[in-house]
XYZ file of C-alpha atoms in Angstrom:
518
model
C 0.000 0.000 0.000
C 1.344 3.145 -1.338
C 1.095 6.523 1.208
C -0.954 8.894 -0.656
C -2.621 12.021 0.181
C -5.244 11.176 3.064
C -8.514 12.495 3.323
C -8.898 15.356 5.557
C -4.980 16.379 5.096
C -5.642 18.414 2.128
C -7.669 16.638 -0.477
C -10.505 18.533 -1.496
C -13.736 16.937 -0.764
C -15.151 17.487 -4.520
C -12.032 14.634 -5.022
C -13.422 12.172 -2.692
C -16.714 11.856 -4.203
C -19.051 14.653 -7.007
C -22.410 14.952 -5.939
C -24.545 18.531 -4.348
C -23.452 20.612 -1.921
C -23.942 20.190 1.932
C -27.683 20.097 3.328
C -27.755 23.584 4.654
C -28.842 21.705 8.246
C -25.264 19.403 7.738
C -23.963 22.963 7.154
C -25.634 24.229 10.255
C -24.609 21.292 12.293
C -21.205 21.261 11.252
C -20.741 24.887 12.228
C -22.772 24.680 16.011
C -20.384 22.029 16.924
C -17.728 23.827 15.859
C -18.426 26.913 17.795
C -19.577 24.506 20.983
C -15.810 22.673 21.025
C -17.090 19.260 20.482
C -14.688 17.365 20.017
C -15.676 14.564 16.732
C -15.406 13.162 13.289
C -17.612 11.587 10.486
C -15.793 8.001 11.637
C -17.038 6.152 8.679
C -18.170 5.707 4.996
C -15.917 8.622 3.893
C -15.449 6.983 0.649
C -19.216 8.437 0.323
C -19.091 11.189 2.378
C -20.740 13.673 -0.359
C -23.370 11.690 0.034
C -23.955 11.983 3.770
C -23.643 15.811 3.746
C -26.304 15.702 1.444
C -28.392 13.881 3.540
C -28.524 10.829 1.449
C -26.565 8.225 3.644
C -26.894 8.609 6.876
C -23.922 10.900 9.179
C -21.920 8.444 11.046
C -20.183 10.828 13.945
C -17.812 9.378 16.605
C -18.340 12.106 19.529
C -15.997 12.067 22.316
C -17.686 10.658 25.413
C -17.253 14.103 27.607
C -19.208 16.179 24.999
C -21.965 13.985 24.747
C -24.522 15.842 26.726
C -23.183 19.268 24.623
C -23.376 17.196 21.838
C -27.166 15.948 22.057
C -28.155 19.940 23.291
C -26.663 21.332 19.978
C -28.909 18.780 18.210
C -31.700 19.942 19.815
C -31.549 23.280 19.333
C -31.116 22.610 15.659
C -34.464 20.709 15.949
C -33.191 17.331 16.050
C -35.243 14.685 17.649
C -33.873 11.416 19.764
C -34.621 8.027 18.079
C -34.139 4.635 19.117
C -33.772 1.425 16.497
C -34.894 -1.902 18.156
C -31.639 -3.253 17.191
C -29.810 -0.466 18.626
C -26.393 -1.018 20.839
C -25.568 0.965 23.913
C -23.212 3.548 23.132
C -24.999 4.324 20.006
C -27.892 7.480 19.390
C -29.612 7.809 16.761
C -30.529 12.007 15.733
C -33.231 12.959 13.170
C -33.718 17.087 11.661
C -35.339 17.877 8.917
C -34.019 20.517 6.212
C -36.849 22.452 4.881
C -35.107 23.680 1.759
C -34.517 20.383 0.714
C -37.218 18.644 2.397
C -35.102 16.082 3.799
C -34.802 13.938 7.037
C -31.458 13.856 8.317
C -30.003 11.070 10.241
C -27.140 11.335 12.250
C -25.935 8.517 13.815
C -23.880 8.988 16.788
C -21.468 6.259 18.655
C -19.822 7.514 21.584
C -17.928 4.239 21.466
C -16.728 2.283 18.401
C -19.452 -0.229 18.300
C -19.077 -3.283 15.488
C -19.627 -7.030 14.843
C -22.503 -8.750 13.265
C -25.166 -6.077 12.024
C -27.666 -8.316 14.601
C -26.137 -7.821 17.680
C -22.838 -5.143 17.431
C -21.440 -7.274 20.263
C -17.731 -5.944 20.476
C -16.064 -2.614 20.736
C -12.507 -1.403 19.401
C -11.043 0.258 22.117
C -8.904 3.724 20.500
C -12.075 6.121 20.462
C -9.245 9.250 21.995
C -6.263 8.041 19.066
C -8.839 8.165 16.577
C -10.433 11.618 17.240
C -7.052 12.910 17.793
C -6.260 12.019 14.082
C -9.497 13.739 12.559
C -8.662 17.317 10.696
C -11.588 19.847 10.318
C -10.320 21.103 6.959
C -13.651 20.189 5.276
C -17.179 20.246 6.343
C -16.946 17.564 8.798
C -13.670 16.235 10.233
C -12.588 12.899 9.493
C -10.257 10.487 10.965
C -7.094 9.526 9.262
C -6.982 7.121 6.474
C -5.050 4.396 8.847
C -7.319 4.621 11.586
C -10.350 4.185 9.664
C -8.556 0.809 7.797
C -7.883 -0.721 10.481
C -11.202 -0.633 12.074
C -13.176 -1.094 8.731
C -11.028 -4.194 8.323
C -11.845 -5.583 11.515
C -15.346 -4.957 10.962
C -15.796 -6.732 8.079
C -14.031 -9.550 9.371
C -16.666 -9.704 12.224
C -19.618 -8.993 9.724
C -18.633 -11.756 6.902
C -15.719 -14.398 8.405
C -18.195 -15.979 11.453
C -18.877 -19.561 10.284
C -22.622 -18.754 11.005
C -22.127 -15.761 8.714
C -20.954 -18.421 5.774
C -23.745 -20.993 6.578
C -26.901 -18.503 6.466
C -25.646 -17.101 3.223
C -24.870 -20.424 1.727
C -28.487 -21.679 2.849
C -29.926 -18.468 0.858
C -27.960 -19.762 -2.525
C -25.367 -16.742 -1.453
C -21.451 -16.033 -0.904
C -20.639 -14.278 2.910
C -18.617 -11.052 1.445
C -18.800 -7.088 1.443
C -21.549 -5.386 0.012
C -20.255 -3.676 -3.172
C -20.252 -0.394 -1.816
C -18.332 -1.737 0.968
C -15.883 -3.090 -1.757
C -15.609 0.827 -2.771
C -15.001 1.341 1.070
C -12.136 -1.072 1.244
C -10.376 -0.011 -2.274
C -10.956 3.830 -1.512
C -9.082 2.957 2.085
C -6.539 1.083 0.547
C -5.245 3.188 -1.669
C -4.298 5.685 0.882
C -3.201 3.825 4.238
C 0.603 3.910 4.664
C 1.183 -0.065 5.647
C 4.322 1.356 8.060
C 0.933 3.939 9.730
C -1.227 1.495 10.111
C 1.399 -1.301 11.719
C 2.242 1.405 14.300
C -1.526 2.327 15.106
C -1.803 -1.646 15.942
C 1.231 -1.930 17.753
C 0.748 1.226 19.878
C -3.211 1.366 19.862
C -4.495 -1.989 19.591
C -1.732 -4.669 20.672
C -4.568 -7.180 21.305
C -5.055 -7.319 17.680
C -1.720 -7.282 16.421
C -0.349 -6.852 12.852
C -0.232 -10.233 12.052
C -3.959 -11.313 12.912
C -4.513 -8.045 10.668
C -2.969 -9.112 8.285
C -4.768 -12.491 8.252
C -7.814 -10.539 8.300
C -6.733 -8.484 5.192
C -5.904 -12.001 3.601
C -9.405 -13.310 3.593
C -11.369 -10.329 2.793
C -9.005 -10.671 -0.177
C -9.789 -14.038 -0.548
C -6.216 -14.864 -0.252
C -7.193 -17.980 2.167
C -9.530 -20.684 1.219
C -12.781 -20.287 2.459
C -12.225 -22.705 5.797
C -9.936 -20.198 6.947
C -11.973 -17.296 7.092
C -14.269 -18.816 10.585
C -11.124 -19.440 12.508
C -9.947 -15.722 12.121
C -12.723 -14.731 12.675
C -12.931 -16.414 16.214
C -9.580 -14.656 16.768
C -10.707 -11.562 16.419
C -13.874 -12.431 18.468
C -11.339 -13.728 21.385
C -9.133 -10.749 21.372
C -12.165 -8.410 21.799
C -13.631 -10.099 24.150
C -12.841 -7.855 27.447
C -14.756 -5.065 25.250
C -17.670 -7.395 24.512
C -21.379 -7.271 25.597
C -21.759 -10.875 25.362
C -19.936 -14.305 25.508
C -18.884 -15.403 22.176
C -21.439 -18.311 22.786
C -24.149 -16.009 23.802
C -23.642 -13.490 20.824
C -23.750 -16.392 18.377
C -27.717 -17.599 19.791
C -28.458 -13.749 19.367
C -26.863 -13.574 16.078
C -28.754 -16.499 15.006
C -32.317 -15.500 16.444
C -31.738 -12.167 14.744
C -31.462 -13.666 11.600
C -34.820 -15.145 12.131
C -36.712 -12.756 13.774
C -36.073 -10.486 10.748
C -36.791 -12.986 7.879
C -39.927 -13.451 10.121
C -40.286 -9.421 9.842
C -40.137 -9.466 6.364
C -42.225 -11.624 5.567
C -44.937 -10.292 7.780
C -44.178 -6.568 6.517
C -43.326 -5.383 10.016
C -41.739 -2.142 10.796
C -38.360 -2.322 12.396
C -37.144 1.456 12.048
C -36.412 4.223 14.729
C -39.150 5.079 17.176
C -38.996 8.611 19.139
C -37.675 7.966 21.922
C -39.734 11.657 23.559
C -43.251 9.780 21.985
C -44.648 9.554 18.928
C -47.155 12.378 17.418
C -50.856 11.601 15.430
C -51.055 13.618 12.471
C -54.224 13.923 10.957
C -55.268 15.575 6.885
C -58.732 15.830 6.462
C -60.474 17.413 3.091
C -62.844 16.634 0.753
C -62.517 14.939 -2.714
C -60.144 16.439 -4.906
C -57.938 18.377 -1.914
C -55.298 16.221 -2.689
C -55.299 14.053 0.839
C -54.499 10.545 -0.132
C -51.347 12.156 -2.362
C -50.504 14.318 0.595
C -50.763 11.384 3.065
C -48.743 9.363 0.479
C -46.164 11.992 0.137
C -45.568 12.296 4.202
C -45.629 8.493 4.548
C -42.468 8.144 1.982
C -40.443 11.138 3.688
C -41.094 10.385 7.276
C -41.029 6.567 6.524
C -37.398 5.898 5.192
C -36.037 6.484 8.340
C -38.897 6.418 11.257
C -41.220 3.674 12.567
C -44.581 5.206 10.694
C -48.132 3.901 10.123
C -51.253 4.872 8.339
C -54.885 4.506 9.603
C -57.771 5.611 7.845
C -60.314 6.421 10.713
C -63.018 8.222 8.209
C -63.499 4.357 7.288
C -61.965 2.170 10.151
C -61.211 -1.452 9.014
C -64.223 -3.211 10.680
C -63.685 -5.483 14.052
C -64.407 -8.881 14.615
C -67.677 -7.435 16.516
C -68.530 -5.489 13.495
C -68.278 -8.161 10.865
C -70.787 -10.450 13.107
C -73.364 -7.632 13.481
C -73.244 -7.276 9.866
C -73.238 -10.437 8.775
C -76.699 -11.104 11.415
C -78.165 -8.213 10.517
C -78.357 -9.145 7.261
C -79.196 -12.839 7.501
C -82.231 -11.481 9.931
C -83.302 -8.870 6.653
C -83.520 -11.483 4.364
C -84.830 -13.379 6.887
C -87.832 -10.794 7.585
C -88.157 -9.482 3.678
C -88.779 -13.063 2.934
C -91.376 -13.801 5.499
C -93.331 -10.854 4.514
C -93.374 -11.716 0.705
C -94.291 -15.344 1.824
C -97.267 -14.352 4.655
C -97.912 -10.720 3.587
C -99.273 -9.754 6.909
C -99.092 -6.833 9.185
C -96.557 -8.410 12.095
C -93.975 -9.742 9.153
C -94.065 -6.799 6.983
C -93.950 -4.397 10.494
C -90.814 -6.802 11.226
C -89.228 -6.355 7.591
C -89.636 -2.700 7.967
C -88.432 -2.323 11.648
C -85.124 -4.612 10.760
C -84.664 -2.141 7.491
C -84.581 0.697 8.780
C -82.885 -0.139 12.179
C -80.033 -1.740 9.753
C -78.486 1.921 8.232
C -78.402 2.950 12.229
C -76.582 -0.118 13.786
C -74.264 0.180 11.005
C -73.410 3.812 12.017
C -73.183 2.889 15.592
C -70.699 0.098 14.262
C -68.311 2.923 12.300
C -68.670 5.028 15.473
C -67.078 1.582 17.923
C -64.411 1.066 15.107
C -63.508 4.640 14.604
C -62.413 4.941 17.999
C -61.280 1.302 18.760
C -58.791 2.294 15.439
C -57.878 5.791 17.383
C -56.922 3.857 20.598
C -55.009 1.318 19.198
C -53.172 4.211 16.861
C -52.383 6.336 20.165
C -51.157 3.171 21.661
C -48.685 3.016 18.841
C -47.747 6.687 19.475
C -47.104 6.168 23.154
C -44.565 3.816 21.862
C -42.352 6.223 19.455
C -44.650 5.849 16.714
C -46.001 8.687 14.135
C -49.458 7.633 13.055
C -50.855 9.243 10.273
C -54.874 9.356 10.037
C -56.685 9.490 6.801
C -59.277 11.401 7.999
C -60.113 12.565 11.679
C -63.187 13.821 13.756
C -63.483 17.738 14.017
C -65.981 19.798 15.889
C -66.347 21.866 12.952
C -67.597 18.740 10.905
C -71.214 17.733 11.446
C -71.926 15.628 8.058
C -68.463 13.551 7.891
C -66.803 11.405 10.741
C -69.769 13.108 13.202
C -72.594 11.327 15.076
C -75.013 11.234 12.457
C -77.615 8.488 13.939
C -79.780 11.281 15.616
C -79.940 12.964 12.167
C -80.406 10.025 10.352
C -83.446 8.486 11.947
C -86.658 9.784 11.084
C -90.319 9.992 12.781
C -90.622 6.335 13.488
C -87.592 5.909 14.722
C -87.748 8.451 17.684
C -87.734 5.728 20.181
C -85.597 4.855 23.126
C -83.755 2.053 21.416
C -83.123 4.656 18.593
C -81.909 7.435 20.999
C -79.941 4.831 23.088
C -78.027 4.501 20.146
C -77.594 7.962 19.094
C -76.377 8.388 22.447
C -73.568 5.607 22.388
C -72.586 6.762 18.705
C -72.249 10.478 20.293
C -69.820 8.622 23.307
C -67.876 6.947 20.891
C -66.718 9.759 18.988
C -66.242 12.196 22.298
C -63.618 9.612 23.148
C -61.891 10.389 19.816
C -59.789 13.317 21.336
C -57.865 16.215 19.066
C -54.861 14.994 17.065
C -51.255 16.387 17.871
C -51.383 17.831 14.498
C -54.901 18.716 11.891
C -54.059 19.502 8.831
C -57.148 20.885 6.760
C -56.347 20.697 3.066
C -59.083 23.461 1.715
C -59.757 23.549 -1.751
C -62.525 25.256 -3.854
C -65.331 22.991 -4.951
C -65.318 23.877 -8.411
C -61.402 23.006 -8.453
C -62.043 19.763 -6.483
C -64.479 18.998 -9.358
C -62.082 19.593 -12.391
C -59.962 17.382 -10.427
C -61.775 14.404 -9.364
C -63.837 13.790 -12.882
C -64.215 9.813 -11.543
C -67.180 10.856 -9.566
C -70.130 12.546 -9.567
C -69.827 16.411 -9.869
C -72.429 17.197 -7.297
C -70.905 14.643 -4.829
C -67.398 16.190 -5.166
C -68.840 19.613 -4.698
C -70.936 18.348 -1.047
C -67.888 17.123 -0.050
C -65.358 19.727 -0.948
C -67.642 22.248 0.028
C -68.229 21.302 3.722
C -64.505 21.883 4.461
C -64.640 24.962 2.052
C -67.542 26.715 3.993
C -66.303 26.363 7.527
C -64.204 29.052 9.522
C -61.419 27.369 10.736
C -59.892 30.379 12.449
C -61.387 29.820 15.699
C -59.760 25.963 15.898
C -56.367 24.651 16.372
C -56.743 22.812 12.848
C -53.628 24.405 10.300
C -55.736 25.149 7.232
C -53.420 24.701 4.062
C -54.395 26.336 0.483
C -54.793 22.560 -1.480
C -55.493 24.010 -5.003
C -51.800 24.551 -5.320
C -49.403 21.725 -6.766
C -48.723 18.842 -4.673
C -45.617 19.270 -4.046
C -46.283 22.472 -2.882
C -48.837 21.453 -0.368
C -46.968 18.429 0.488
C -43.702 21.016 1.479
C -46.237 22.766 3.850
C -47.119 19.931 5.128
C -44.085 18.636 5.856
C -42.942 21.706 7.761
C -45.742 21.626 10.003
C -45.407 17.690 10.916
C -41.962 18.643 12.040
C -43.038 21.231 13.918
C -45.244 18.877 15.596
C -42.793 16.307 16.210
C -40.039 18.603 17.266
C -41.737 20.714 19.372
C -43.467 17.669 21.338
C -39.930 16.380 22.188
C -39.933 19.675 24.427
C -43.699 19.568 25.294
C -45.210 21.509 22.843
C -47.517 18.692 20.735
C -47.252 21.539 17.735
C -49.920 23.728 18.622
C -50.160 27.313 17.720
């Protein structure tokens, strides 16, 4: 290995990789923990660096343990929130701001200790966190550790990640071959062609004698695949052994948790479960109501995909709950006892069957409000449940005050003359409970359109529909609520950068207690 110009010690950064400039937040960041004296460095991944400061790979920062606390207040004030994966090792935060002028989450990911092994469990640590922040330079937007220092632990990471014999076996039974991603190919040949072998001998010798240069060298060998294949396990195990005083678990005990990992997430695959960051200061409900033609299941759509390729997010549709078990064996009575009825009054056309066949009709349109009313807020209890566990929750729709003729009690209205009864107000008074138990959202977005627009837009229905519906948002005065009314008849992607802005408004001001109101 030849000693070339290292990163950080005068390379521009347009040479390590082309891409956009810095997220003006990355720019932000870089320059509040300048001014604060935190002492850290972009540890990994530099090979793509261009693409973390523009927000496209996550930013991997080793922060000295003694400026943590400064560390995670510069964040905040930035308007970074705390996350937490489920996978997550000790040692390890995960940070999350969003850059309005780019409309872009940005992840930093911050160890506080250099954390590695298998992606499952991140069982071992390389003890030289102070040698390797003392060889970052800040001559570029982020500082970053010499080229050495970075090889050495990259090598032993991949070692740990690919070389385990369990590693080999689980990618063999899935008709694969145990080696480095190719981007982590790139990694390794970047590295390589600017670590100083003399450098990088003397950072193991000095810094990490309980690897050695020669076990390093073994480990270089078979991520080279200059050993046959049975070799790769047993240096592996060596590596595992002489890391073990900085391990969380036994090498027996990390192998069971490597190996439940693996199926715990095929099993999460296949089932379509979440298993990203969860807020760690509680989740938020966001709700966008507006009639047909504002633009709401686009919107919705749009906020799922940004907030969703980095935190734990789901999507409820409480306008039109998905029914209960309950609901699906009133139906399914209700109508086996109206054709029931309707055919004993065609066969004995007298007064007690046809009273019967009328009573059971028009009763029917009532229990199945009542019904939508249960589900609606079984589906809001279970969705706050998920937000009191990290979660954002978006909701297709949402009860309002404002809103008496969609998501409202609408039994009371609904029943006429003959159904004035106390079964019938019974009802309208359990419909009325369920939706008083539906409380405000942290966030209502109103997406307010003008009928005739909505109309022009939504030409796959009935013009008079569309303009009911689109009116009944359009003719209310919002001003006196806490809903955020947004002007829909602009672009989507205009709407869905307002929108945007205001869910992270929500979500950062409720990890200090505000919930986003105004």
């Amino acid at each position: 290995m030849s000693a070339t110009l290292a990163i950080g010690e005068g390379a521009p950064l347009a040479e390590v990789a082309q891409g956009s400039g810095p997220l003006p937040l990355v720019l932000q960041l870089a320059a509040a923990l300048e001014a604060e004296g935190i002492t850290y460095c972009h540890w990994k991944s530099n090979e793509a660096i261009a693409r973390s400061l523009t927000g496209e790979n996550d930013l991997d920062l080793l922060v000295a343990r003694n400026d943590a606390a400064r560390f995670a207040a510069v964040l905040a004030r930035l308007g970074f929130v705390h996350g937490r994966s489920p996978r997550e090792a000790p040692a390890v935060d995960n940070f999350y701001g969003f850059d309005p002028a780019a409309e872009h989450l940005v992840h930093v990911h911050a160890h506080y200790q250099l954390i590695i092994g298998d992606d499952r469990t991140k069982n071992y640590r390389v003890p030289i966190e102070g040698p390797y922040l003392r060889s970052a330079t800040s001559r570029h937007t982020l500082p970053l550790p010499r080229p050495e220092f970075e090889f050495v632990v990259f090598v032993i990471r991949m070692t740990l990640k690919y070389c385990t014999w369990d590693e080999i076996a689980w990618q063999a039974f899935r008709g694969r071959r145990a080696q480095p991603m190719p981007r982590e190919w790139r990694e390794y040949k970047h590295l390589r062609a600017r670590v100083d072998d003399e450098r990088a001998a003397a950072i193991l010798d000095k810094h990490l004698p309980i690897v050695g240069s020669d076990l390093f060298q073994e480990c270089v060998a078979v991520l080279e695949n200059q050993r046959p294949l049975a070799r790769r396990p047993g240096v592996a195990r060596r590596i595992e052994r002489a890391l073990q005083p900085y391990s969380r678990r036994s090498r027996s005990r990390d192998l069971g948790a490597r190996m439940l990992g693996r199926i715990v997430a095929a099993t999460s695959r296949r089932l379509g479960r979440n298993r990203k960051s969860r807020l760690d200061s509680g989740g938020a409900m966001i709700a966008v109501i507006g009639g047909d033609g504002s633009g709401k299941s686009t919107a919705l759509a749009a906020l799922q995909r940004w907030l969703g390729s980095e935190l734990d997010v789901d999507l409820v549709h409480i306008g039109k709950p998905t029914w209960s078990p309950a609901t699906i064996a009133i139906r399914a009575a209700l109508k086996a006892l109206g054709a029931l009825t309707s055919g004993a009054a065609r066969t004995l056309p007298i007064a007690p069957t046809r009273a019967a066949a009328t009573a059971v009709a028009d009763l029917r349109p009532l229990v199945w409000l009542l019904c939508t009313a249960r589900d609606r807020r079984r589906t809001y209890r279970a969705a706050r449940r998920r937000v009191a566990r990290g979660q954002i929750v978006l909701c297709d729709r949402h009860p309002a005050p404002s809103l008496t003729g969609m998501e409202a009690p609408l039994i009371a209205l609904r029943a006429d003359s003959r159904q004035d009864g106390r079964l019938v107000q019974a009802m309208a008074r359990l419909e009325e409970s369920y939706h008083r138990a539906i409380a405000a959202p942290d966030l209502l977005a109103v997406l307010r359109v003008d009928p005739e627009i909505a109309v022009k837009r939504k030409r796959n229905e009935p013009a008079a529909y569309v303009r009911a519906r689109s009116a009944a948002i359009w003719r209310i005065d919002w001003s006196s609520t806490h809903a955020h009314v947004v002007d829909a008849s602009r672009p989507a992607d205009a709407v869905a950068a307002e929108l945007k802005a205001l869910v992270w408004s929500t979500i950062a001001g409720g990890a200090h207690g505000d919930h986003g109101r105004p």
